[in-house]
Tab-separated table of N, CA and C and ligand atoms in Angstrom:
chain	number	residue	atom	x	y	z
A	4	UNK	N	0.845	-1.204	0.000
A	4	UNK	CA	0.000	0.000	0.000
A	4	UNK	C	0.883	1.257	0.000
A	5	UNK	N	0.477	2.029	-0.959
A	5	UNK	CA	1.406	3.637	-0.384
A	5	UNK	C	1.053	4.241	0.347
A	6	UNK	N	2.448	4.946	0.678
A	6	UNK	CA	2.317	5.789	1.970
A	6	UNK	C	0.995	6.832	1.952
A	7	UNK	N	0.571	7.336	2.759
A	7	UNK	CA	-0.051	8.724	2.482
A	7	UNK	C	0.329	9.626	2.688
A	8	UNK	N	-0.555	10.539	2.090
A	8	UNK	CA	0.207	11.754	1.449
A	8	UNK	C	-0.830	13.188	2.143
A	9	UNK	N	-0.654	13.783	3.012
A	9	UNK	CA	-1.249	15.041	3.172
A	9	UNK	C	-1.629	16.190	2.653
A	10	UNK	N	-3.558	16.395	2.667
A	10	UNK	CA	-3.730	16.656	1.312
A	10	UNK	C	-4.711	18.312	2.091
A	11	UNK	N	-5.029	18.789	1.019
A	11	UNK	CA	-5.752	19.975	1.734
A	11	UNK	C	-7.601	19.603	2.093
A	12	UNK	N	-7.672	18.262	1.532
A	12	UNK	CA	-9.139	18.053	1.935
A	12	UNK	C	-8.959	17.384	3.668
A	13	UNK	N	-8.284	17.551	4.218
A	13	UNK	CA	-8.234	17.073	5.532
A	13	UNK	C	-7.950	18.383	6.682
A	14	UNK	N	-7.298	19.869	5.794
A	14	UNK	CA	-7.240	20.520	6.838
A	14	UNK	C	-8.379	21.367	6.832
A	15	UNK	N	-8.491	21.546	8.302
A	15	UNK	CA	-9.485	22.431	8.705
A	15	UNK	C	-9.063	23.637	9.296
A	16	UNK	N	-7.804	24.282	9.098
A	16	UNK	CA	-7.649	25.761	9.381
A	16	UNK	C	-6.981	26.322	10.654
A	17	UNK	N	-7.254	24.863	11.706
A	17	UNK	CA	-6.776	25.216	12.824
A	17	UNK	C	-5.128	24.623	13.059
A	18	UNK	N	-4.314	25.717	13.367
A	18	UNK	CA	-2.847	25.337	13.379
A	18	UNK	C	-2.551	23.780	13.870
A	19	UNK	N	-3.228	24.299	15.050
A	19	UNK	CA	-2.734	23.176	15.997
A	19	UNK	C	-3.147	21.887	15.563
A	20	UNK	N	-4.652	21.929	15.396
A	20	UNK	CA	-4.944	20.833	15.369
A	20	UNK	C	-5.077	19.783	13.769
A	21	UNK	N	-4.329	20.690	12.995
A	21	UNK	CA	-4.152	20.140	11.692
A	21	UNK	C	-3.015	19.602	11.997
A	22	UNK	N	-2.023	20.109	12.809
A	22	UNK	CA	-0.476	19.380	12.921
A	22	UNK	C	-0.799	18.407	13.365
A	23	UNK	N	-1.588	18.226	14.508
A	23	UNK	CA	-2.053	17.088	15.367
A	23	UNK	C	-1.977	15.722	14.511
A	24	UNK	N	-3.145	16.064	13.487
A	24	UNK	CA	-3.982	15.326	12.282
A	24	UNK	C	-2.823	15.107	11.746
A	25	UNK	N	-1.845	15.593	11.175
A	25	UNK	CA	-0.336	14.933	10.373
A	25	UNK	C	0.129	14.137	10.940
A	26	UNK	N	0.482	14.295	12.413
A	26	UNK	CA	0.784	13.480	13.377
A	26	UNK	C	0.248	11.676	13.335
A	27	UNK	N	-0.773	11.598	12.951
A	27	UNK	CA	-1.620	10.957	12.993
A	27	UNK	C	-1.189	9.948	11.418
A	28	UNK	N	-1.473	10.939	10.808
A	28	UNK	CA	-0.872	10.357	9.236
A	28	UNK	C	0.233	9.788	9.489
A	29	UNK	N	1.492	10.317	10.551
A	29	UNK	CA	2.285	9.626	10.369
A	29	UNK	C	2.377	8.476	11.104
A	30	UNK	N	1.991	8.651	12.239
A	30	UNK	CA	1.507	7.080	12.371
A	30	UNK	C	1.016	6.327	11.700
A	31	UNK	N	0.110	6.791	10.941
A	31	UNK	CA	-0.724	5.143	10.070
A	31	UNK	C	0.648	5.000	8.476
A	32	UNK	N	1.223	5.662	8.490
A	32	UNK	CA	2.499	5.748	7.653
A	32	UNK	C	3.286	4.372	7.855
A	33	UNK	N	3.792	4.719	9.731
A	33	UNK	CA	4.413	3.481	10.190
A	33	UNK	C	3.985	2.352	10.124
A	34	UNK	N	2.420	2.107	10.045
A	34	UNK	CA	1.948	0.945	10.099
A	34	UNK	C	1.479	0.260	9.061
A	35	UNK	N	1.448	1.220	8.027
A	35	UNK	CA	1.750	0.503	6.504
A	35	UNK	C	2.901	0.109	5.990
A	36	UNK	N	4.158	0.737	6.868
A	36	UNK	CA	5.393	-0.004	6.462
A	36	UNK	C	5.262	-1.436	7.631
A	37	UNK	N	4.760	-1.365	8.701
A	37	UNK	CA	5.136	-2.457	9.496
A	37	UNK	C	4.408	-3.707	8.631
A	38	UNK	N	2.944	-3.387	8.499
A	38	UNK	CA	2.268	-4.291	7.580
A	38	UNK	C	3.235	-4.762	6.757
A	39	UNK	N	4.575	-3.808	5.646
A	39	UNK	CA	4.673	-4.708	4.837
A	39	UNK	C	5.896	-5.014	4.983
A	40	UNK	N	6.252	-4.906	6.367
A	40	UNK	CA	7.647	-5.867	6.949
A	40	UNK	C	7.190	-6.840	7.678
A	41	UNK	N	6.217	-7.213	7.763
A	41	UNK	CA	5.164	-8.494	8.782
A	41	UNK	C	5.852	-8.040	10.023
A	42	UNK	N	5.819	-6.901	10.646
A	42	UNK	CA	6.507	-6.890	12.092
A	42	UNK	C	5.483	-7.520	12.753
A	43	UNK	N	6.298	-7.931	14.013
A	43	UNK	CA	5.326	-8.555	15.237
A	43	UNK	C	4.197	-7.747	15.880
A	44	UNK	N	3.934	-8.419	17.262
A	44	UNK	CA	3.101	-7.501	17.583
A	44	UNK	C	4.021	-6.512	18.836
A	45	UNK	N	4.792	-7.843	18.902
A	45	UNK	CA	5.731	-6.830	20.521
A	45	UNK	C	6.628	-5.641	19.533
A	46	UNK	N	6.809	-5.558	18.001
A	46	UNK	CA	7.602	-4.409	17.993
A	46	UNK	C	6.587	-3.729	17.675
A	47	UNK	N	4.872	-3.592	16.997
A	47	UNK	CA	4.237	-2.862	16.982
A	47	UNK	C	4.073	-2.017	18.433
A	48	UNK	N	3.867	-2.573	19.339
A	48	UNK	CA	3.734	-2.184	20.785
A	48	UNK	C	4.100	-0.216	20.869
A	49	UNK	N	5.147	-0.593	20.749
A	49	UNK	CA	5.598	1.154	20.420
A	49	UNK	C	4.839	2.061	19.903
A	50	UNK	N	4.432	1.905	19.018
A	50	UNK	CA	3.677	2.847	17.623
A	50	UNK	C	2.232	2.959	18.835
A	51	UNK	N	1.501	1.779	19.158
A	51	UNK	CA	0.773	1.902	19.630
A	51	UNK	C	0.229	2.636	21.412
A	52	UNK	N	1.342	2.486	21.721
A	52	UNK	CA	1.781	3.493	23.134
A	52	UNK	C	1.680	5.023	22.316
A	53	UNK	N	2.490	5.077	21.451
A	53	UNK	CA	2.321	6.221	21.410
A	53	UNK	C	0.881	6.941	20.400
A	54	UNK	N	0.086	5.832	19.973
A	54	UNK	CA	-0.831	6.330	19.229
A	54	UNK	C	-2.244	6.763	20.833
A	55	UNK	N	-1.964	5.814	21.465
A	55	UNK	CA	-2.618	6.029	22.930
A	55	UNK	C	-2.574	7.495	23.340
A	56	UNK	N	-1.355	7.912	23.371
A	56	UNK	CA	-0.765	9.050	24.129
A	56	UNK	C	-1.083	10.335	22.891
A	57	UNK	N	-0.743	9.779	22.031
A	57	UNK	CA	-1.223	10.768	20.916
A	57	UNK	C	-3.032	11.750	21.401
A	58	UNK	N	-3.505	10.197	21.055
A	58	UNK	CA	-5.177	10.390	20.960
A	58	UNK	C	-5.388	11.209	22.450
A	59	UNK	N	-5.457	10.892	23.424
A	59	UNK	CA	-5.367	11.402	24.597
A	59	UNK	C	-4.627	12.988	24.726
A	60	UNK	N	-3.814	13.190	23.876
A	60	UNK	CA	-4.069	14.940	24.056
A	60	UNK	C	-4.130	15.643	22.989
A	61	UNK	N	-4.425	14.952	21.718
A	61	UNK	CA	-5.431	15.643	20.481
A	61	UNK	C	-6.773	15.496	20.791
A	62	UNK	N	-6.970	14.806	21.572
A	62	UNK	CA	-8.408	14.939	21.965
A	62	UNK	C	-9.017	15.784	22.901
A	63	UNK	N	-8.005	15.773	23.699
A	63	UNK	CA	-8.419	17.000	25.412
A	63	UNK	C	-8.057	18.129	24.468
A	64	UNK	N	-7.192	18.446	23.446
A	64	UNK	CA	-7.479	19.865	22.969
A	64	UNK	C	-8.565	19.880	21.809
A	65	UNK	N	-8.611	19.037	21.229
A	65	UNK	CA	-10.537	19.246	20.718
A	65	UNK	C	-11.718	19.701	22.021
A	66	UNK	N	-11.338	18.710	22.425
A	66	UNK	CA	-12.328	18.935	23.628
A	66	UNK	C	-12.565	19.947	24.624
A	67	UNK	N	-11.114	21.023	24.314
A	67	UNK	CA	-11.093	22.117	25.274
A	67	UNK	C	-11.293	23.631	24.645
A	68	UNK	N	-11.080	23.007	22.948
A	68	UNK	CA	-11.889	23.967	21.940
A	68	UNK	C	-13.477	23.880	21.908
A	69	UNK	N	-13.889	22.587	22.724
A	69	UNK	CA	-15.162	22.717	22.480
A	69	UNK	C	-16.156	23.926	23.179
A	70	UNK	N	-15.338	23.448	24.806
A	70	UNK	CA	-15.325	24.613	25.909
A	70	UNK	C	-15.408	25.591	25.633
A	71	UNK	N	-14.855	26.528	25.032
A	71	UNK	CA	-14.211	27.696	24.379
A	71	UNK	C	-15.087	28.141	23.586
A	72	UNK	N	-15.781	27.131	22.341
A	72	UNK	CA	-16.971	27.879	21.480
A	72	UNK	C	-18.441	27.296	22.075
A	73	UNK	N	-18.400	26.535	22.950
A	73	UNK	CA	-19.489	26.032	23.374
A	73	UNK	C	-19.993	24.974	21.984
A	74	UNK	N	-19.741	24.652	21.781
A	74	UNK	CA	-20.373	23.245	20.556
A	74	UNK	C	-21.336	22.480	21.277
A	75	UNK	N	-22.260	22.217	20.769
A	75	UNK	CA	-23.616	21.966	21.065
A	75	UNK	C	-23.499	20.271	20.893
A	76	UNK	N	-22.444	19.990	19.431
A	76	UNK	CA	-22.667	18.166	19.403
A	76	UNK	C	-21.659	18.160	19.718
A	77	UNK	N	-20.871	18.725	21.534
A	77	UNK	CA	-19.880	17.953	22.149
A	77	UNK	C	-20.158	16.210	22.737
A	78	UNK	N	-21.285	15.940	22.936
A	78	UNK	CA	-21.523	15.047	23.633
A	78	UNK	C	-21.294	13.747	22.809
A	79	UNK	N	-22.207	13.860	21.336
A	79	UNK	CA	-21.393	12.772	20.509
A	79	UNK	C	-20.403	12.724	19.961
A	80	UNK	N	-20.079	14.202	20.184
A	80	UNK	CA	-18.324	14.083	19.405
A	80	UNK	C	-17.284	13.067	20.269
A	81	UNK	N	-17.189	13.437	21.609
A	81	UNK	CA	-16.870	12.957	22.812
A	81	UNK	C	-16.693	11.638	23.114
A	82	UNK	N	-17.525	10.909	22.936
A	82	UNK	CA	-18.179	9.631	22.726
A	82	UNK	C	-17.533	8.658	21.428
A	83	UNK	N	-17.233	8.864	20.726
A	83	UNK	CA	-16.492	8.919	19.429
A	83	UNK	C	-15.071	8.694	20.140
A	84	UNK	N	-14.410	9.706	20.568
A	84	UNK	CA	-13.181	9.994	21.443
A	84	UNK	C	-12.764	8.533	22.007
A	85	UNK	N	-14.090	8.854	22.974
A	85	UNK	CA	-13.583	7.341	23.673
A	85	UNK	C	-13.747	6.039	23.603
A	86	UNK	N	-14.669	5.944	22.226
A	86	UNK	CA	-14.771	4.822	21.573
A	86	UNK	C	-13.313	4.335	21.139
A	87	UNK	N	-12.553	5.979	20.570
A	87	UNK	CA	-11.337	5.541	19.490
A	87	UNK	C	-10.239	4.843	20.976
A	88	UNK	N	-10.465	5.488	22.072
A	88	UNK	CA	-9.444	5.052	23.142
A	88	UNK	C	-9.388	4.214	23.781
A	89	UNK	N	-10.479	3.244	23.647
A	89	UNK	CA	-11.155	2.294	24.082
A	89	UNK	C	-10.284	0.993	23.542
A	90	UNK	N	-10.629	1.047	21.931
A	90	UNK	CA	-10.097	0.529	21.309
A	90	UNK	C	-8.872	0.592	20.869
A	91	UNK	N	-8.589	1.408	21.055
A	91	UNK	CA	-6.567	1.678	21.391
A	91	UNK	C	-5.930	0.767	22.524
A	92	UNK	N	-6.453	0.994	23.564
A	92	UNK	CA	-6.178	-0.120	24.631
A	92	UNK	C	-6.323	-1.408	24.467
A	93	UNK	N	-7.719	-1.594	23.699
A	93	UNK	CA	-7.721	-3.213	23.950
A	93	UNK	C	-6.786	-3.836	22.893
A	94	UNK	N	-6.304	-2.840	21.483
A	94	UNK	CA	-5.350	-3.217	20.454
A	94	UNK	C	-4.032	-3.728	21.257
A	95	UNK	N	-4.067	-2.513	22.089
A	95	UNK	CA	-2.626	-2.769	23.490
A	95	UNK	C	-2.388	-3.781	23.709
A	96	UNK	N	-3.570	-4.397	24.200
A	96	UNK	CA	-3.648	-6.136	25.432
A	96	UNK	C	-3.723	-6.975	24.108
A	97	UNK	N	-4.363	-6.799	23.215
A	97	UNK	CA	-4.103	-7.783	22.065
A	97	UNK	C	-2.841	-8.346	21.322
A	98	UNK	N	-2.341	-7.340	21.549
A	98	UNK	CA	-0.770	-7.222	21.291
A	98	UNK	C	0.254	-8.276	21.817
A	99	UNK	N	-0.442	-7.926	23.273
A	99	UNK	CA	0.728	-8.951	24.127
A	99	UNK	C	0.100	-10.291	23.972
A	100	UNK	N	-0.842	-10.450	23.365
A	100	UNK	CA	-1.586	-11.517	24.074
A	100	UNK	C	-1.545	-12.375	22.659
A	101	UNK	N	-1.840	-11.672	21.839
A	101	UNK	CA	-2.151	-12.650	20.231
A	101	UNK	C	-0.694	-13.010	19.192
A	102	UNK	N	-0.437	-13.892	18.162
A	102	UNK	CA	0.297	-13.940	17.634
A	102	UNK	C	0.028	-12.906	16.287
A	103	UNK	N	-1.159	-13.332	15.918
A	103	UNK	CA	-1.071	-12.564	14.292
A	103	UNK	C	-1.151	-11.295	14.704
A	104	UNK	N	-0.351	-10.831	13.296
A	104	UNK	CA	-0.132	-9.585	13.504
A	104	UNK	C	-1.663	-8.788	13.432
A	105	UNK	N	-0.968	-7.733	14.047
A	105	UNK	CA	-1.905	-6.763	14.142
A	105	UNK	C	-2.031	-5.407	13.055
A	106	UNK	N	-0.852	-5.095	13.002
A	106	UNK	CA	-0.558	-4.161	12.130
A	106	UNK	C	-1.740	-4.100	11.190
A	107	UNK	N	-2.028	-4.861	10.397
A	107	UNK	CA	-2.843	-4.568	8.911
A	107	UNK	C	-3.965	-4.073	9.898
A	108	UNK	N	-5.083	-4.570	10.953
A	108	UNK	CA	-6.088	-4.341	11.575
A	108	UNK	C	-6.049	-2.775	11.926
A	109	UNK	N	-4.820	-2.149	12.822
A	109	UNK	CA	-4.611	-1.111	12.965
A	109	UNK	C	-4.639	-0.214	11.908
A	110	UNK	N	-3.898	-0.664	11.045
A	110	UNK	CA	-3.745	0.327	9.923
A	110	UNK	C	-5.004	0.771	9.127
A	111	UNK	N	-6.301	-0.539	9.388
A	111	UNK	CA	-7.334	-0.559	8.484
A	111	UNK	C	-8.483	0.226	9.414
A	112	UNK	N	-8.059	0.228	10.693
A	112	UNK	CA	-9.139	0.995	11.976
A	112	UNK	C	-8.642	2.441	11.245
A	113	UNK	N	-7.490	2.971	11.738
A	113	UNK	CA	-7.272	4.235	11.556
A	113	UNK	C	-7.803	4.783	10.417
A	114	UNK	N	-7.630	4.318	8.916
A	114	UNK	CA	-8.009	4.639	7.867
A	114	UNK	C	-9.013	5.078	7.766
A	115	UNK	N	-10.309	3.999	8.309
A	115	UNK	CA	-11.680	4.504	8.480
A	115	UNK	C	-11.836	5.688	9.427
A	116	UNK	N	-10.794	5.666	10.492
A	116	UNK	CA	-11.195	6.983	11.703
A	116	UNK	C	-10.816	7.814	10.602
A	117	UNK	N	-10.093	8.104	9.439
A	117	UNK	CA	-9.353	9.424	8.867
A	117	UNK	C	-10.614	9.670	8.220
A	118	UNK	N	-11.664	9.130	7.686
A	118	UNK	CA	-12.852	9.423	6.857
A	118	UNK	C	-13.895	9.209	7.645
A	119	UNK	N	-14.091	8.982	8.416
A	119	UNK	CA	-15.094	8.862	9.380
A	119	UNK	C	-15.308	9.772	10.556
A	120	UNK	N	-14.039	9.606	10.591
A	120	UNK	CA	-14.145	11.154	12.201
A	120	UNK	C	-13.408	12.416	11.452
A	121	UNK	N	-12.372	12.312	11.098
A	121	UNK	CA	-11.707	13.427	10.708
A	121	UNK	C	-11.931	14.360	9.798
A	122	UNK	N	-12.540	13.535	8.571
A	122	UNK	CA	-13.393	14.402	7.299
A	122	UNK	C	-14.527	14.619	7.639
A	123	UNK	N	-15.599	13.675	8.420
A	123	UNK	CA	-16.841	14.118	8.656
A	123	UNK	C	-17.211	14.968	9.958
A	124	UNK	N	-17.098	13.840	11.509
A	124	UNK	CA	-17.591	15.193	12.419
A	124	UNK	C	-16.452	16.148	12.946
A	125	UNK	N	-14.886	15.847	12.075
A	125	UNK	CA	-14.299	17.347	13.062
A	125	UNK	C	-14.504	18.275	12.120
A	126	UNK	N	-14.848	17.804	11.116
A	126	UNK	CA	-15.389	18.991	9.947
A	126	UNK	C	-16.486	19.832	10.427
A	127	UNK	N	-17.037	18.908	11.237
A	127	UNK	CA	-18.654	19.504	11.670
A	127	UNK	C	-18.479	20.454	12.773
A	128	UNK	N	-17.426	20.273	13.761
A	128	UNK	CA	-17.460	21.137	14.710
A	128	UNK	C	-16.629	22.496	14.254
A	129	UNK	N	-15.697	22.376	13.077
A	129	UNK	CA	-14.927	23.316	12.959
A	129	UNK	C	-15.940	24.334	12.195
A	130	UNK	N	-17.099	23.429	11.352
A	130	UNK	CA	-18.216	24.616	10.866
A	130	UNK	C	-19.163	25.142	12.115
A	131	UNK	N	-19.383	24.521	12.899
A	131	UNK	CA	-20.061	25.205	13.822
A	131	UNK	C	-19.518	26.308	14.856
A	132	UNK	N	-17.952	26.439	14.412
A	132	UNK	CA	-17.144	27.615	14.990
A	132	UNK	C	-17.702	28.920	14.627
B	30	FE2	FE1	-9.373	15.250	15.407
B	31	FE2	FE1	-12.501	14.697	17.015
């Protein structure tokens, strides 16, 4: 699969949180190369600590922009959040716990979060700014 490539239909204007969103790209970057080095799951482990730690404070600063303009669909945006962190963790314990790789699964979650959350509802809150 090729890498991806950062495009202007993904930014939404805000400094910060477009860098965030690259950030992000480059993670699922790593995990299309791990996919096509069959890495394990204990060297995925890494990528995924830090995709944890990632989500967890691109999210408290969505969430503290929400504060700030008052956004009305904080509650399902939110919810979303911790669906994605939810499932970050249990990728975690899967990790240690399973043989097949994980990588392709990860790589194929995120993809959908990039068109699913990122093009559709952070689009939505950045119009309701
Ligand atoms: Fe976001
Ligand atoms: Fe979001």
């Amino acid at each position: 699969m090729a890498l991806l490539k950062w495009n202007q239909e993904y930014e939404l204007g805000l400094e910060t949180i477009d860098k965030q969103h690259k950030q992000l790209f480059g993670i699922i970057n790593e995990l299309i190369i791990a996919t096509e080095y069959t890495r394990t799951n204990t060297e995925l482990l890494s990528i995924v600590e830090r995709l944890e730690s990632y989500a967890t404070s691109h999210f408290g600063a969505e969430e503290k922009l929400f504060t700030q303009f008052g956004f009305t669909g904080r509650n399902e945006h939110e919810v979303e959040h911790a669906k994605f962190i939810d499932t970050v963790k249990y990728i975690r314990k899967q990790c240690k716990i399973i043989d097949a790789p994980m990588a392709p699964k990860m790589r194929d979650f995120l993809l959908s979060w990039l068109s699913h959350h990122i093009l559709t509802k952070d689009k939505e809150y950045r119009q309701a700014m």
